[in-house]
Coordinates of C-alpha atoms in Angstrom, one line a residue:
Chain V
M1 CA -34.5 -11.4 32.8
A2 CA -36.2 -14.8 33.2
R3 CA -34.8 -17.1 36.0
V4 CA -33.8 -20.3 34.3
L5 CA -32.2 -22.0 37.2
K6 CA -33.8 -21.9 40.7
G7 CA -32.2 -23.0 43.9
I8 CA -29.7 -25.3 42.3
D9 CA -27.4 -26.8 45.0
L10 CA -24.9 -29.1 43.2
A11 CA -21.6 -30.5 44.1
I12 CA -19.5 -32.7 41.7
D13 CA -16.7 -34.7 43.2
Y14 CA -13.4 -35.7 41.7
G15 CA -13.8 -38.6 39.3
E16 CA -17.5 -38.5 39.2
M17 CA -19.4 -39.4 36.1
A18 CA -22.8 -37.8 36.2
A19 CA -25.7 -37.7 33.8
L20 CA -27.8 -34.5 33.6
L21 CA -31.3 -35.3 32.5
G22 CA -34.3 -33.3 31.9
P23 CA -36.8 -32.2 29.2
S24 CA -36.0 -29.5 26.8
G25 CA -36.1 -26.1 28.5
S26 CA -35.4 -27.5 31.8
G27 CA -32.1 -25.6 32.1
K28 CA -29.6 -28.3 31.3
S29 CA -27.6 -26.2 28.7
T30 CA -27.8 -23.1 30.9
L31 CA -26.3 -25.1 33.8
L32 CA -23.5 -26.5 31.6
T33 CA -22.8 -23.1 30.2
I34 CA -22.4 -21.5 33.7
L35 CA -20.4 -24.5 35.0
G36 CA -18.2 -24.1 31.8
T37 CA -17.6 -20.4 32.8
L38 CA -19.1 -19.3 29.4
M39 CA -21.8 -17.5 31.2
R40 CA -21.9 -15.8 34.6
A41 CA -24.7 -16.9 37.0
S42 CA -26.8 -13.8 38.0
G43 CA -26.6 -14.8 41.6
G44 CA -25.5 -17.4 44.2
S45 CA -22.1 -18.8 44.2
H46 CA -20.0 -20.9 41.8
E47 CA -16.7 -22.3 43.1
M48 CA -14.4 -24.8 41.6
L49 CA -11.1 -26.0 42.9
G50 CA -11.5 -23.3 45.6
I51 CA -11.8 -20.5 43.1
D52 CA -14.7 -18.1 43.2
L53 CA -15.8 -18.1 39.5
I54 CA -18.6 -15.6 39.8
N55 CA -16.3 -12.8 40.9
A56 CA -13.4 -13.7 38.7
S57 CA -12.5 -11.5 35.8
E58 CA -13.2 -12.4 32.2
K59 CA -9.5 -13.1 31.7
Q60 CA -9.3 -15.3 34.8
R61 CA -12.4 -17.3 33.7
T62 CA -10.9 -17.8 30.2
E63 CA -7.6 -19.0 31.8
F64 CA -9.5 -21.3 34.2
R65 CA -11.6 -22.7 31.3
S66 CA -8.6 -23.5 29.3
R67 CA -6.7 -25.1 32.2
H68 CA -9.3 -27.0 34.1
L69 CA -12.3 -27.6 31.9
G70 CA -13.0 -29.8 28.8
F71 CA -16.0 -29.5 26.5
V72 CA -17.8 -31.9 24.2
F73 CA -20.7 -30.6 22.2
Q74 CA -23.6 -32.2 20.3
F75 CA -22.0 -31.1 17.1
H76 CA -18.3 -31.9 17.1
H77 CA -17.3 -28.3 16.2
L78 CA -13.9 -29.4 15.0
L79 CA -11.9 -26.8 13.0
P80 CA -12.2 -27.9 9.3
D81 CA -8.8 -26.6 8.3
L82 CA -6.9 -28.7 11.0
T83 CA -6.1 -32.4 11.0
A84 CA -7.4 -34.6 13.7
L85 CA -4.2 -34.4 15.7
E86 CA -4.1 -30.6 15.3
N87 CA -7.7 -30.3 16.5
V88 CA -6.9 -32.3 19.6
M89 CA -3.9 -30.0 20.3
M90 CA -6.0 -26.8 19.6
P91 CA -7.1 -26.0 23.2
A92 CA -3.5 -26.4 24.5
A93 CA -1.9 -24.6 21.6
S94 CA -4.4 -21.7 21.8
A95 CA -3.4 -21.1 25.4
A96 CA 0.3 -21.5 24.8
G97 CA 0.3 -19.6 21.5
R98 CA 2.3 -22.4 19.9
E99 CA 2.2 -26.1 19.2
T100 CA 4.9 -28.0 21.1
S101 CA 6.2 -31.6 20.7
A102 CA 4.8 -32.4 24.1
M103 CA 1.4 -31.4 23.0
R104 CA 1.8 -33.4 19.8
H105 CA 2.9 -36.4 21.8
R106 CA -0.1 -36.1 24.2
A107 CA -2.6 -35.5 21.4
A108 CA -1.3 -38.7 19.6
E109 CA -1.8 -40.6 22.8
L110 CA -5.3 -39.3 23.1
L111 CA -6.1 -40.2 19.5
N112 CA -4.7 -43.6 20.2
A113 CA -6.9 -43.9 23.3
V114 CA -10.0 -43.0 21.3
G115 CA -9.1 -45.5 18.6
L116 CA -8.1 -43.1 16.0
A117 CA -4.3 -43.4 15.8
D118 CA -4.5 -44.1 12.1
R119 CA -6.7 -41.1 11.4
R120 CA -4.4 -38.5 13.0
D121 CA -3.6 -36.7 9.7
Y122 CA -7.3 -36.7 8.4
R123 CA -9.3 -33.6 8.3
P124 CA -12.7 -33.6 10.0
N125 CA -14.6 -33.9 6.5
A126 CA -12.7 -37.1 5.9
L127 CA -14.0 -38.7 9.2
S128 CA -17.4 -40.2 10.0
G129 CA -19.7 -38.7 12.5
G130 CA -18.7 -41.1 15.3
Q131 CA -15.0 -40.5 14.5
R132 CA -15.4 -36.8 14.7
Q133 CA -17.1 -37.0 18.1
R134 CA -14.3 -39.3 19.3
V135 CA -11.7 -36.6 18.2
A136 CA -13.9 -34.0 20.1
V137 CA -13.6 -36.2 23.2
A138 CA -9.9 -36.5 22.8
R139 CA -9.7 -32.7 22.3
S140 CA -11.7 -32.1 25.6
L141 CA -8.9 -34.0 27.4
I142 CA -5.8 -32.4 26.0
N143 CA -5.4 -30.0 29.0
E144 CA -5.9 -32.8 31.5
P145 CA -9.1 -31.1 32.8
V146 CA -10.6 -32.0 36.2
L147 CA -14.2 -31.7 34.6
V148 CA -15.4 -32.4 31.2
L149 CA -18.8 -30.8 30.3
A150 CA -20.6 -32.9 27.6
D151 CA -23.8 -31.4 26.1
E152 CA -25.6 -34.2 24.3
P153 CA -22.3 -35.8 23.1
T154 CA -24.1 -38.7 21.4
G155 CA -27.2 -36.7 20.3
N156 CA -26.0 -36.7 16.7
L157 CA -24.8 -40.3 16.5
D158 CA -26.3 -43.6 15.6
L159 CA -26.7 -46.1 18.4
A160 CA -23.5 -48.1 17.7
S161 CA -21.4 -44.9 17.5
A162 CA -23.0 -43.5 20.6
D163 CA -22.3 -46.6 22.6
K164 CA -18.6 -46.5 21.4
V165 CA -18.3 -42.8 22.5
M166 CA -19.9 -43.6 26.0
E167 CA -17.7 -46.6 26.4
L168 CA -14.8 -44.4 25.6
I169 CA -15.8 -41.8 28.2
R170 CA -16.3 -44.4 30.8
R171 CA -12.9 -45.8 30.3
I172 CA -11.3 -42.4 30.4
N173 CA -13.2 -41.6 33.5
E174 CA -12.0 -44.8 35.2
A175 CA -8.4 -44.4 34.0
T176 CA -7.9 -40.7 34.7
K177 CA -10.4 -39.7 37.4
T178 CA -11.6 -36.9 35.2
S179 CA -15.1 -35.9 36.2
F180 CA -17.7 -36.0 33.5
L181 CA -21.1 -34.2 33.5
I182 CA -23.0 -35.4 30.5
S183 CA -26.3 -33.7 29.6
T184 CA -28.7 -36.1 27.7
H185 CA -32.2 -36.8 26.8
D186 CA -31.4 -40.5 26.4
E187 CA -32.1 -42.9 29.3
H188 CA -29.8 -45.4 27.7
I189 CA -26.9 -43.0 28.0
A190 CA -27.9 -42.0 31.5
T191 CA -27.9 -45.6 32.8
Q192 CA -24.1 -45.8 31.8
C193 CA -23.4 -43.1 34.4
L194 CA -23.0 -43.7 38.1
R195 CA -25.0 -40.6 39.1
R196 CA -28.1 -39.1 37.8
I197 CA -29.1 -35.5 38.2
E198 CA -32.5 -34.6 37.0
L199 CA -33.5 -31.1 36.2
F200 CA -37.1 -30.1 36.0
D201 CA -38.1 -26.4 35.3
G202 CA -34.8 -25.1 36.6
R203 CA -34.7 -27.2 39.8
I204 CA -33.0 -30.4 40.7
A205 CA -35.7 -33.0 41.2
D206 CA -35.2 -35.3 44.2
Chain C
M1 CA 1.8 -12.3 17.2
S2 CA 2.0 -15.9 18.3
P3 CA 3.3 -18.7 16.0
Y4 CA -0.1 -20.5 16.5
A5 CA -1.9 -17.5 15.1
A6 CA 0.4 -17.4 12.1
K7 CA -0.1 -21.2 11.6
L8 CA -3.9 -20.9 11.8
A9 CA -3.9 -17.9 9.4
F10 CA -1.7 -19.6 6.8
R11 CA -3.7 -22.9 7.2
H12 CA -6.9 -21.1 6.5
L13 CA -5.7 -19.3 3.5
L14 CA -4.1 -22.4 2.0
S15 CA -7.2 -24.5 2.8
H16 CA -9.2 -22.3 0.6
P17 CA -7.0 -21.7 -2.4
G18 CA -9.8 -20.5 -4.7
Q19 CA -11.1 -17.9 -2.4
T20 CA -7.5 -16.8 -1.4
A21 CA -6.5 -16.6 -5.1
L22 CA -9.5 -14.4 -5.9
L23 CA -8.7 -12.0 -3.0
I24 CA -5.1 -11.8 -3.8
T25 CA -6.0 -11.2 -7.6
G26 CA -8.2 -8.3 -6.5
V27 CA -5.4 -6.7 -4.5
T28 CA -3.0 -7.4 -7.3
L29 CA -5.1 -5.5 -9.8
G30 CA -5.5 -2.6 -7.4
V31 CA -1.8 -2.3 -6.9
T32 CA -1.1 -2.6 -10.6
V33 CA -3.5 0.4 -11.2
F34 CA -1.7 2.2 -8.4
I35 CA 1.7 1.7 -9.8
F36 CA 0.6 2.3 -13.4
M37 CA -1.0 5.6 -12.4
S38 CA 2.2 6.6 -10.4
A39 CA 4.4 5.8 -13.5
L40 CA 2.0 7.6 -15.9
I41 CA 1.5 10.7 -13.9
G42 CA 5.2 10.9 -13.1
G43 CA 6.1 10.1 -16.7
L44 CA 3.7 12.8 -18.0
A45 CA 5.2 15.4 -15.7
S46 CA 8.7 14.4 -16.8
L47 CA 7.6 14.6 -20.4
L48 CA 6.0 18.0 -20.2
T49 CA 8.9 19.4 -18.1
L50 CA 11.4 17.9 -20.7
R51 CA 9.5 19.2 -23.6
T52 CA 9.1 22.6 -22.1
V53 CA 12.5 23.1 -20.5
G54 CA 14.5 20.8 -22.8
S55 CA 14.9 23.5 -25.4
I56 CA 14.8 26.6 -23.4
P57 CA 17.4 28.2 -21.2
H58 CA 16.7 27.6 -17.5
I59 CA 18.2 31.0 -16.5
I60 CA 18.8 34.1 -18.6
L61 CA 21.4 36.6 -17.3
E62 CA 20.9 40.1 -18.7
R63 CA 22.1 43.6 -17.9
P64 CA 20.4 44.7 -14.7
D65 CA 17.8 47.4 -14.8
R66 CA 19.4 50.6 -13.9
D67 CA 17.2 52.5 -11.5
P68 CA 18.2 56.2 -11.4
A69 CA 19.6 57.2 -8.0
I70 CA 17.5 59.5 -6.0
L71 CA 19.6 62.3 -4.8
S72 CA 17.1 64.4 -2.9
E73 CA 16.0 63.1 0.5
A74 CA 14.2 66.3 1.5
P75 CA 10.7 65.8 2.8
N76 CA 7.7 67.1 0.9
V77 CA 9.6 67.0 -2.4
Q78 CA 7.9 65.1 -5.1
V79 CA 10.4 62.9 -6.9
I80 CA 9.7 61.4 -10.4
T81 CA 12.1 58.8 -11.6
Q82 CA 12.5 57.5 -15.1
K83 CA 14.7 54.7 -16.2
D84 CA 17.2 55.5 -19.0
L85 CA 15.7 53.5 -21.8
S86 CA 17.7 55.1 -24.5
R87 CA 20.9 53.0 -23.8
R88 CA 21.6 49.9 -25.6
E89 CA 20.7 46.6 -23.7
Q90 CA 24.1 44.8 -23.3
I91 CA 26.4 43.3 -20.9
A92 CA 29.5 45.4 -21.6
I93 CA 31.9 43.5 -19.3
W94 CA 30.9 39.9 -19.2
Q95 CA 34.1 37.9 -19.0
P96 CA 34.5 38.1 -15.2
A97 CA 31.1 36.5 -14.8
I98 CA 32.0 33.4 -16.8
P99 CA 34.2 31.6 -14.1
I100 CA 31.6 32.6 -11.5
I101 CA 28.8 30.9 -13.5
S102 CA 30.8 27.9 -14.4
Q103 CA 31.6 27.3 -10.7
T104 CA 28.1 27.7 -9.5
P105 CA 26.6 24.4 -8.2
G106 CA 23.9 23.1 -10.4
V107 CA 24.9 24.9 -13.5
T108 CA 25.4 22.3 -16.4
A109 CA 26.0 24.6 -19.4
F110 CA 26.0 28.2 -20.3
S111 CA 26.2 30.2 -23.5
P112 CA 27.1 33.9 -24.0
Q113 CA 25.0 35.2 -26.9
I114 CA 24.7 38.1 -29.2
R115 CA 21.0 38.7 -30.0
G116 CA 19.3 41.0 -32.3
A117 CA 16.5 41.4 -34.8
A118 CA 17.0 41.3 -38.5
F119 CA 15.2 40.9 -41.8
L120 CA 16.0 37.9 -44.0
E121 CA 15.5 38.6 -47.6
R122 CA 15.4 36.1 -50.5
G123 CA 14.7 38.0 -53.6
Q124 CA 11.4 40.0 -53.0
A125 CA 10.4 37.7 -50.1
I126 CA 11.2 39.0 -46.6
A127 CA 10.8 37.6 -43.1
S128 CA 11.7 39.1 -39.7
V129 CA 13.9 36.9 -37.7
G130 CA 15.8 36.8 -34.4
I131 CA 19.5 36.3 -34.7
I132 CA 21.3 34.2 -32.1
G133 CA 25.1 34.5 -32.2
V134 CA 26.7 31.6 -30.3
E135 CA 30.3 30.8 -29.4
P136 CA 32.0 27.9 -31.2
G137 CA 31.0 24.6 -29.6
K138 CA 28.1 26.2 -27.7
L139 CA 25.5 25.7 -30.5
S140 CA 23.6 22.9 -28.7
A141 CA 24.2 24.2 -25.1
M142 CA 20.6 25.4 -24.9
A143 CA 18.3 23.8 -27.6
D144 CA 19.8 20.6 -29.1
I145 CA 20.3 22.1 -32.5
D146 CA 22.9 19.3 -33.5
R147 CA 20.2 16.7 -33.2
A148 CA 17.5 18.8 -34.7
I149 CA 19.4 19.4 -38.0
I150 CA 17.2 18.0 -40.9
G151 CA 19.4 19.2 -43.7
G152 CA 22.9 20.4 -44.2
S153 CA 25.2 20.5 -41.3
S154 CA 25.5 22.3 -37.9
S155 CA 28.9 23.8 -38.4
L156 CA 28.9 27.7 -38.4
P157 CA 31.4 29.2 -40.7
P158 CA 31.7 33.0 -40.6
D159 CA 29.3 33.3 -43.6
G160 CA 27.0 30.4 -42.7
I161 CA 23.6 30.5 -40.9
L162 CA 21.2 27.9 -39.6
V163 CA 17.5 28.5 -40.2
G164 CA 14.4 26.7 -38.8
S165 CA 12.3 24.5 -40.9
R166 CA 9.2 26.7 -40.9
L167 CA 11.2 29.7 -42.1
A168 CA 12.8 27.5 -44.7
K169 CA 9.3 26.4 -45.9
D170 CA 7.9 29.9 -45.8
L171 CA 10.6 31.3 -48.0
G172 CA 11.4 28.2 -50.0
L173 CA 15.0 28.1 -48.6
V174 CA 17.3 25.2 -49.2
V175 CA 20.8 24.3 -48.0
G176 CA 23.6 26.2 -49.9
Q177 CA 21.3 29.0 -50.9
V178 CA 22.5 32.6 -50.4
V179 CA 20.3 35.1 -48.5
R180 CA 20.7 38.6 -47.3
L181 CA 20.3 39.7 -43.7
S182 CA 19.7 43.3 -42.7
S183 CA 20.1 43.8 -38.9
D184 CA 18.4 46.3 -36.8
R185 CA 21.7 48.2 -36.7
G186 CA 21.6 48.8 -40.4
R187 CA 24.2 46.4 -41.4
I188 CA 23.6 44.2 -44.4
R189 CA 25.4 41.0 -45.3
S190 CA 25.0 38.0 -47.4
F191 CA 25.0 34.5 -45.9
R192 CA 24.8 31.0 -47.1
I193 CA 22.3 28.6 -45.6
G194 CA 24.5 26.0 -43.9
G195 CA 21.7 23.9 -42.3
I196 CA 18.0 23.7 -41.5
F197 CA 16.8 22.6 -38.1
E198 CA 13.5 21.5 -36.6
L199 CA 13.0 21.8 -32.9
G200 CA 9.3 21.2 -32.9
I201 CA 8.7 24.6 -31.3
A202 CA 6.8 26.7 -33.8
S203 CA 8.3 30.1 -32.7
A204 CA 11.9 28.9 -32.8
D205 CA 11.5 27.0 -36.1
R206 CA 10.0 30.1 -37.7
Q207 CA 12.1 32.9 -36.3
A208 CA 15.4 31.6 -34.9
V209 CA 18.5 32.1 -37.0
Y210 CA 21.9 30.8 -35.6
M211 CA 25.1 32.3 -36.6
N212 CA 28.8 32.5 -35.6
F213 CA 29.5 34.7 -32.5
T214 CA 32.1 36.9 -34.3
T215 CA 29.9 37.5 -37.4
A216 CA 27.0 38.4 -35.1
R217 CA 29.3 41.0 -33.3
A218 CA 29.8 42.7 -36.6
L219 CA 26.2 42.5 -37.7
F220 CA 25.0 44.2 -34.5
D221 CA 27.9 46.6 -33.8
L222 CA 28.8 44.9 -30.5
P223 CA 32.6 44.9 -30.6
T224 CA 33.0 43.7 -27.0
G225 CA 29.7 43.3 -25.1
I226 CA 27.1 40.6 -25.4
S227 CA 23.3 40.6 -25.1
R228 CA 22.8 37.8 -22.6
I229 CA 24.1 34.7 -21.0
E230 CA 21.9 31.6 -21.2
I231 CA 22.3 28.9 -18.6
K232 CA 21.1 25.4 -18.1
V233 CA 20.9 23.8 -14.6
E234 CA 20.2 20.5 -13.2
P235 CA 17.7 19.8 -11.9
A236 CA 15.6 22.3 -13.8
I237 CA 13.2 22.8 -11.0
D238 CA 16.0 24.3 -8.9
A239 CA 16.4 27.2 -11.5
P240 CA 14.7 29.8 -9.2
N241 CA 17.3 29.1 -6.4
I242 CA 20.2 29.1 -8.7
A243 CA 19.0 32.2 -10.3
A244 CA 19.0 34.0 -6.9
V245 CA 22.6 32.8 -6.3
L246 CA 23.7 34.0 -9.6
R247 CA 21.9 37.4 -9.1
R248 CA 24.0 37.9 -6.1
S249 CA 27.3 36.6 -7.3
T250 CA 27.3 38.3 -10.7
G251 CA 25.2 41.4 -10.1
L252 CA 23.3 40.7 -13.4
K253 CA 19.5 40.3 -13.8
A254 CA 18.7 36.6 -13.6
T255 CA 15.4 35.3 -14.8
A256 CA 14.5 31.7 -14.1
W257 CA 12.3 29.7 -16.6
T258 CA 9.7 29.2 -14.0
E259 CA 8.8 32.8 -13.9
D260 CA 7.4 32.6 -17.4
N261 CA 5.9 29.1 -17.1
A262 CA 3.7 29.4 -14.0
Q263 CA 0.8 27.8 -15.9
L264 CA 2.9 24.6 -16.6
F265 CA 3.5 24.3 -12.8
E266 CA -0.2 24.7 -12.1
G267 CA -1.0 22.0 -14.7
L268 CA 1.6 19.6 -13.3
D269 CA 0.3 20.2 -9.8
A270 CA -3.3 19.5 -10.8
Q271 CA -2.2 16.4 -12.7
A272 CA -0.3 15.2 -9.6
R273 CA -3.4 15.7 -7.4
T274 CA -5.6 13.8 -9.9
G275 CA -3.0 11.0 -9.8
T276 CA -3.2 11.0 -5.9
I277 CA -6.9 10.8 -6.0
I278 CA -6.9 7.8 -8.4
K279 CA -4.3 6.1 -6.3
A280 CA -6.4 6.8 -3.2
F281 CA -9.4 5.2 -4.8
A282 CA -7.3 2.2 -5.8
L283 CA -6.3 1.9 -2.1
I284 CA -9.8 2.4 -0.9
T285 CA -11.0 -0.4 -3.2
I286 CA -8.4 -2.7 -1.7
V287 CA -9.4 -1.8 1.8
I288 CA -13.2 -2.3 1.1
G289 CA -12.4 -5.6 -0.7
I290 CA -10.3 -7.0 2.2
A291 CA -12.7 -5.8 4.9
S292 CA -15.8 -7.2 3.3
A293 CA -14.0 -10.5 2.5
M294 CA -12.8 -10.8 6.1
L295 CA -16.2 -10.0 7.5
L296 CA -17.8 -12.6 5.3
S297 CA -15.2 -15.1 6.4
I298 CA -15.8 -14.3 10.0
I299 CA -19.6 -14.7 9.6
R300 CA -18.9 -18.1 8.0
R301 CA -16.5 -19.2 10.6
Q302 CA -18.5 -17.9 13.7
S303 CA -18.9 -21.4 15.2
E304 CA -15.2 -22.1 14.7
I305 CA -14.3 -18.8 16.5
G306 CA -16.8 -19.6 19.2
I307 CA -15.3 -23.0 19.8
M308 CA -11.9 -21.6 20.0
R309 CA -12.9 -19.0 22.5
A310 CA -14.9 -21.6 24.5
M311 CA -11.7 -23.7 24.6
G312 CA -9.7 -21.0 26.1
A313 CA -8.3 -19.0 23.1
S314 CA -7.8 -15.4 24.0
K315 CA -9.3 -12.4 22.2
T316 CA -5.8 -11.4 21.2
L317 CA -5.3 -14.8 19.5
V318 CA -8.5 -14.4 17.5
V319 CA -7.7 -10.9 16.5
S320 CA -4.1 -11.9 15.5
I321 CA -5.4 -14.6 13.2
F322 CA -7.7 -12.4 11.2
V323 CA -5.5 -9.4 11.0
L324 CA -2.6 -11.7 9.8
E325 CA -4.9 -13.3 7.2
G326 CA -5.8 -9.8 5.9
T327 CA -2.2 -8.7 6.0
L328 CA -0.9 -11.8 4.1
I329 CA -3.5 -11.3 1.4
G330 CA -2.5 -7.6 1.2
L331 CA 1.2 -8.5 1.1
A332 CA 0.8 -11.3 -1.5
G333 CA -1.4 -9.1 -3.7
A334 CA 1.0 -6.2 -3.3
I335 CA 4.1 -8.2 -4.4
A336 CA 2.2 -9.9 -7.2
G337 CA 0.8 -6.5 -8.3
A338 CA 4.2 -4.9 -8.2
A339 CA 5.7 -7.7 -10.2
L340 CA 2.9 -7.5 -12.7
A341 CA 3.2 -3.8 -13.1
W342 CA 7.0 -4.1 -13.3
L343 CA 6.7 -6.6 -16.2
A344 CA 4.0 -4.5 -17.9
L345 CA 6.0 -1.3 -17.6
A346 CA 9.4 -2.7 -18.5
P347 CA 9.0 -2.7 -22.3
M348 CA 7.8 1.0 -22.3
P349 CA 10.4 3.4 -23.9
P350 CA 12.1 6.0 -21.7
V351 CA 10.1 9.2 -21.4
S352 CA 12.7 11.1 -23.5
E353 CA 12.0 8.8 -26.5
V354 CA 8.3 8.7 -26.3
Q355 CA 6.8 9.3 -29.8
S356 CA 3.8 11.8 -29.9
G357 CA 0.6 9.9 -29.2
G358 CA 2.4 7.3 -27.0
L359 CA 2.0 7.0 -23.3
P360 CA 4.9 8.6 -21.4
I361 CA 5.3 6.1 -18.6
D362 CA 8.3 6.3 -16.4
Q363 CA 8.9 2.9 -14.7
A364 CA 11.3 4.6 -12.2
Q365 CA 8.4 6.7 -10.9
G366 CA 6.1 3.7 -10.3
D367 CA 6.4 4.0 -6.6
F368 CA 6.7 0.2 -6.2
L369 CA 7.9 0.1 -2.6
L370 CA 5.4 2.7 -1.5
A371 CA 2.6 0.6 -3.2
I372 CA 3.7 -2.5 -1.4
L373 CA 4.0 -0.8 1.9
L374 CA 0.8 1.2 1.7
T375 CA -1.2 -1.8 0.5
T376 CA 0.1 -4.1 3.3
V377 CA -0.6 -1.5 5.9
A378 CA -4.1 -0.8 4.4
A379 CA -4.9 -4.5 4.4
A380 CA -3.8 -4.9 8.0
L381 CA -6.0 -1.9 9.0
A382 CA -8.9 -3.2 6.9
S383 CA -8.8 -6.4 8.9
V384 CA -8.7 -4.8 12.3
L385 CA -12.4 -4.1 12.6
P386 CA -13.7 -7.4 11.3
A387 CA -11.1 -9.2 13.5
R388 CA -12.2 -7.2 16.6
R389 CA -15.8 -8.2 15.8
A390 CA -14.6 -11.8 15.6
S391 CA -13.0 -11.6 19.0
R392 CA -16.2 -10.3 20.5
I393 CA -18.2 -13.3 19.2
D394 CA -20.1 -14.9 22.2
P395 CA -19.0 -18.5 22.4
V396 CA -22.3 -19.7 23.7
E397 CA -24.3 -18.1 20.8
A398 CA -21.8 -19.2 18.2
I399 CA -21.8 -22.9 19.4
G400 CA -25.5 -22.8 19.7
S401 CA -25.9 -21.6 16.1

């Protein structure tokens, strides 16, 4: 097995908004995948909120993921059969096994916050690329996560839409103290974050 | 099964109406074939049984074989027994058996009969016939002669007889004609043809001659005894058991129709097995259809499943969604198939009225509920493997793709 990450020592604080930069193959996606508990690190330690995530069972990791983490991907990955509102509710409803009116209320608030209140009943194929990504951002926040991991969230958007999404993320970060770790190639995006973490060949560059 | 799984399953099926309709149509056709085959095989069995047992007695009571008693029990003595075959075959004292027979559960009709062989002569033409002397009102107790009359009437005055259509044709007999009968006891009498019947059974239509019970007594020199008692039972298939009961209670020799019709049973059995195989194939087609459709759906929706798993959906939720989708397709198809089969089979005539050449389809034997149940269960099972595969999708790979 090739070692993708080497000697990473990284702590993210509450309310931080950090950009994760680095060329392709530098290990950005692997780091996000491990932090997102979608993959187990082969060694070292990975703790969050005081919980040892390396030695946790798969079920505990799934629960942790659904309760404390949010995800935004380069492709929006919205469920095509669900409306914008239902997509935002999806992570919460999946965990609870049902949709509740509280979820519906919170999802509507989030859609309002991302400026899509009037698109709540639209399905993804009726939304523009930027709108879909904003729905995806709203979805990442439904469970009130402490950390949102965003993998090239603007990689698929034109400049205007990308700025809108970043502006949205910054506002949410300030308002809710949710931490964001945003992987990107784009210097322009990185400058909008308060902290820069640069990965090079699996190591954090000084 | 969480409400959320149900919502997602329904939503997916409704979001792709064309694909869902195609799948349900496939199941519908499979279920229709299943029910049609059940109704046809069941109807065919009913028809064959009806045709075979409809016109024959189900149990015949006769004088028991009298085995000679062996008096010597000394060892090393060779004993040769020989039945007394020189005595006349008759049930001499039969009246006491009648209340016993009529009170035996399952017995629907019985007919004490005088039977004997005779020659029927018309001028120089001659035919050997079997005489059946029946009590008044018992003419149609075994074969439905009343309904089979094609000329004249079915009443049996002392000097009247009923002959079969083939005999009538062979000898050119018409209603009202006078013929001579000479019995195997040497009695000769003239009779008038009162009616001609056609049962559709060649041997009966050529050889059977019905006459009045009392007249038959005189013709065969049987002043008090009778030849046999014929019995109908319901259901006909229970004849062997009822025959055993009657054997014990009357002391007479009781022969069930099944003893002489073993081939029919083998035929019905083989036919039922063929039907089962065809039905099994219909079910297998449904299972394969649903399983492959679910598998394709899962491959197509890999990234959706991955994203749900990444966002905290449990494996159970993913399995539930896909099993429910398969089950819903199965249930909808099964109900539609049952409805279609019901509508298609409703105009079919009852088996007893099927004309020769027509398909004997018995709607009541269509196994509608069984078809719905089996299909739904099969559809659920067919979705389990694809669903488990879906639940094992690696979110990282799925999202990456």
